[in-house]
Steps between C-alpha positions, in 0.01 A plus 500: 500500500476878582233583737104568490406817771101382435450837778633810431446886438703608245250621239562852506913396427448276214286794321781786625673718249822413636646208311750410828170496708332251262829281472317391844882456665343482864319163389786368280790525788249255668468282260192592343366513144124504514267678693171525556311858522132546563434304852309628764218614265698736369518350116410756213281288258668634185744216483575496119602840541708479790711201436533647127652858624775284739666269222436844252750722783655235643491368802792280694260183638254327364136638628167325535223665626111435708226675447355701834219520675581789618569711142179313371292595812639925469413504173133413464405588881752709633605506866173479635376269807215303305411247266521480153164529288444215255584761238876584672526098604400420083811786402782363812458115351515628161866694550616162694413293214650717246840544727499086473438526151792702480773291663453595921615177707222521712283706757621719755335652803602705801162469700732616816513871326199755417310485314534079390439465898134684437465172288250161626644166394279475262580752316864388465378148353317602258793744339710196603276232276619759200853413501435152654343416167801633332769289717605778731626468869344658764738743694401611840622735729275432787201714627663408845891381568432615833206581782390870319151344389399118412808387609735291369400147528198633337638686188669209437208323478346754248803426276433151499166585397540676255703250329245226579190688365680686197706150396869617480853468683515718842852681547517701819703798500801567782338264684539619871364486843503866546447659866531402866126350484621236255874452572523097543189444231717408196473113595059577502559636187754239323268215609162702331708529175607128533153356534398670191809377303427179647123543286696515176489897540840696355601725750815697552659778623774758521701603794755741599755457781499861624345522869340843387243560241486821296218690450358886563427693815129470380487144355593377881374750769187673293135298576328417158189673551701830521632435175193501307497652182910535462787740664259829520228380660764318794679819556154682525381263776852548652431850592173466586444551862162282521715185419795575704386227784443239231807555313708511773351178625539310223862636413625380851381195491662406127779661648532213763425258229820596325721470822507890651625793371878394522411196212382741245807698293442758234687441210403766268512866524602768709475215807672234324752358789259556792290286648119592631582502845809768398286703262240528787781616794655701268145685413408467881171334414345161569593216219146464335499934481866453351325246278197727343715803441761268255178416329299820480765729500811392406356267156537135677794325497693158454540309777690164620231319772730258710206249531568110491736253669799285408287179547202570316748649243682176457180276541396610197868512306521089524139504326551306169209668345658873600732684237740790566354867429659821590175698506751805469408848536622803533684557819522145596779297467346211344500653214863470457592204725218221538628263294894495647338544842279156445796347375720599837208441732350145404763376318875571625413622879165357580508143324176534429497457109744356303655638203300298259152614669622846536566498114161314432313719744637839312466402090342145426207485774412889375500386107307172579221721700432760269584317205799658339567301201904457469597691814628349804749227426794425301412289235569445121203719349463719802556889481875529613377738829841340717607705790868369688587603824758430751334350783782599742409888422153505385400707768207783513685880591175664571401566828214719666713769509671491173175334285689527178830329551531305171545118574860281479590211339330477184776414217294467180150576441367391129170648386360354201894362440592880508745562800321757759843444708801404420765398754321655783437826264154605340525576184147711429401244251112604459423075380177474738187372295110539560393142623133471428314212521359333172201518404238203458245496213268406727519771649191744558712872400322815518430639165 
């Protein structure tokens, strides 16, 4: 059965004006054809309208789609550090609701990134309960995969939580033991997600098997209270010389979280290639200075944070209850080789899966979990999504250096029965649909 990527980023290429960047190629050459868009909070609520404009342009995959905390929290309070009045709380469930009503497969939040992180727990439940009642999954990226503020063990806890108290399926996003103050937890936090299955509980995850997480020079080295109300209000605390001590402070010390200025490389802009430590040498400045001026001055940039360890890595690959997800960004090379790289490292080098759970773990698991009706298996009745590869060759190309190396040894790739490759070729079909979930009479929908 082709593939399920239940994590990625690739919004802004299924809506793109050019049809060869919506034939999604990067995804297909791995084997791919459906993604998810929307995690980490960042979900638009207009679903109809979204999945709508993709099958009316075209797009290559299949695409099913969250609803965020994070776009739901921007628009009715902005980026501001503070609660929500009942008014803005009343307005937030309402657009959650309505996004289930219109098709979204669950819930996402990114309570790691500003402003979801300005968020209590409570909070999160109670927009949770609105697409609990409407059979969604909740999606978390973490408030903590590391040490930066409740700390892991903790934020995984809150997950849990939320699940418990809102009623509804927990799916944690790239889950990870990020950081030299957690390297070695993944077994703490396996055996808190176990206990909870044990209760009955559905939870699951995704995973990547890159050793370096992607995010921006701000998302991993900026404190949160500096990023109160959005990217103006950071770069104006940046330069003020009253917070220069604190700043620095609390940059060094997220700094050592993430390994040292040697585990941190750019890979977006005029930097792209370098690493901190470089950047920093090269501008003859301490790391954390090099640090602020690619945020305040230069307009932030991409970066690849070398951050976890084989074992924890693997610890969570043999997880039965874990699914393959690229998570891919820009700049990274998981978003052109997670799936062959998974395939090479836990299945044909590291014996840790074998074929069959590798193939489970990447289509039927992520159907079952989010409940996409004919997707995932090859079956009389099913939607003929197939994907063949050679397993000798099926190999990711992409490297940290060269992040958009297209993938080998995908043969045939049928969308929708439509070939998307053909003997190892893509053809540009456009035969992705919409996937929304149906909707239940029952169903409370906002006028």
């Amino acid at each position: 059965p082709g593939f399920i990527d239940p994590h990625t980023h690739a919004g802004s290429d299924l809506a793109a004006d050019d049809p060869a960047i919506r034939a999604n190629i990067n995804y297909l050459t791995q084997g791919v054809t459906t993604v998810f868009i929307g995690n980490d909070g960042d979900g638009q609520p207009d679903i109809a309208v979204r999945s709508s404009q993709a099958e009316r342009q075209g797009v290559g995959v299949n695409v099913a789609a969250f609803v965020g905390f994070g776009a739901v929290r921007r628009a009715v309070v902005g980026q501001a550090d503070r609660a929500p009045t009942s008014t803005e709380l009343a307005r937030m469930k309402t657009l959650v609701a309505g996004a289930m009503c219109e098709g979204a497969v669950g819930f996402s939040t990114g309570l790691y990134y500003a402003p979801q992180s300005f968020s209590t727990t409570e909070e999160v439940i109670a927009l949770a309960r609105e697409a609990a009642t409407r059979g969604g999954v909740y999606d978390s990226h973490l408030r903590d995969e590391g040490s930066d503020n409740i700390g892991l063990l903790a934020a995984v806890e809150e997950a849990l939580r939320v699940g418990r108290e809102a009623g509804m399926p927990v799916h944690f996003a790239h889950i990870k033991a990020l950081g030299v103050d957690v390297h070695g937890k993944a077994a703490e936090v396996i055996a808190l997600i176990e206990a909870e299955r044990a209760k009955g509980r559905s939870v699951t995850a995704d995973h990547y098997p890159w050793s370096a997480s992607g995010t921006r020079v701000s998302n991993a080295l900026m404190p949160r209270w500096a990023m109160d109300g959005g990217e103006a209000a950071l770069k104006a605390r940046l330069a003020d010389p009253a917070l220069r001590d604190r700043l620095v402070a609390d940059i060094a010390d997220n700094l050592r979280r993430r390994g040292g200025p040697t585990s941190l490389l750019l890979t977006s802009g005029p930097f792209a290639g370098q690493r901190l430590g470089e950047l920093a040498a090269a501008w003859k400045v301490d790391p954390v200075e090099a640090a602020i001026r690619v945020v305040r001055d230069e307009g932030d940039a991409r970066v690849a944070s070398f951050n976890m360890t084989d074992a924890d890595i693997a610890a969570f690959a043999i997880q039965p209850w874990v699914m393959t997800g690229s998570d891919g960004s820009p700049g990274h090379p998981r978003k052109y080789g997670t799936f062959p790289l998974a395939w090479t490292r836990f299945v044909t080098e590291g014996r840790l899966l074998t074929p069959e759970q590798y193939v489970r773990r990447s289509a039927g698991l992520v159907a079952d979990t989010f409940g996409l009706e004919g997707r995932g298996y090859l079956a009389a009745g099913k939607f003929a999504d197939v994907v063949v590869f050679d397993p000798a060759t099926f190999a990711a190309r992409a490297d940290y250096e060269h992040p958009t190396r297209l993938s080998t040894g995908v043969r045939w790739a049928l969308v929708n029965g439509r070939p998307a490759i053909e003997d190892g070729r893509p053809t540009l079909a456009l035969a992705g649909k919409g996937l929304r979930r149906p909707v239940h009479p029952e169903w409370k929908c906002p006028a």
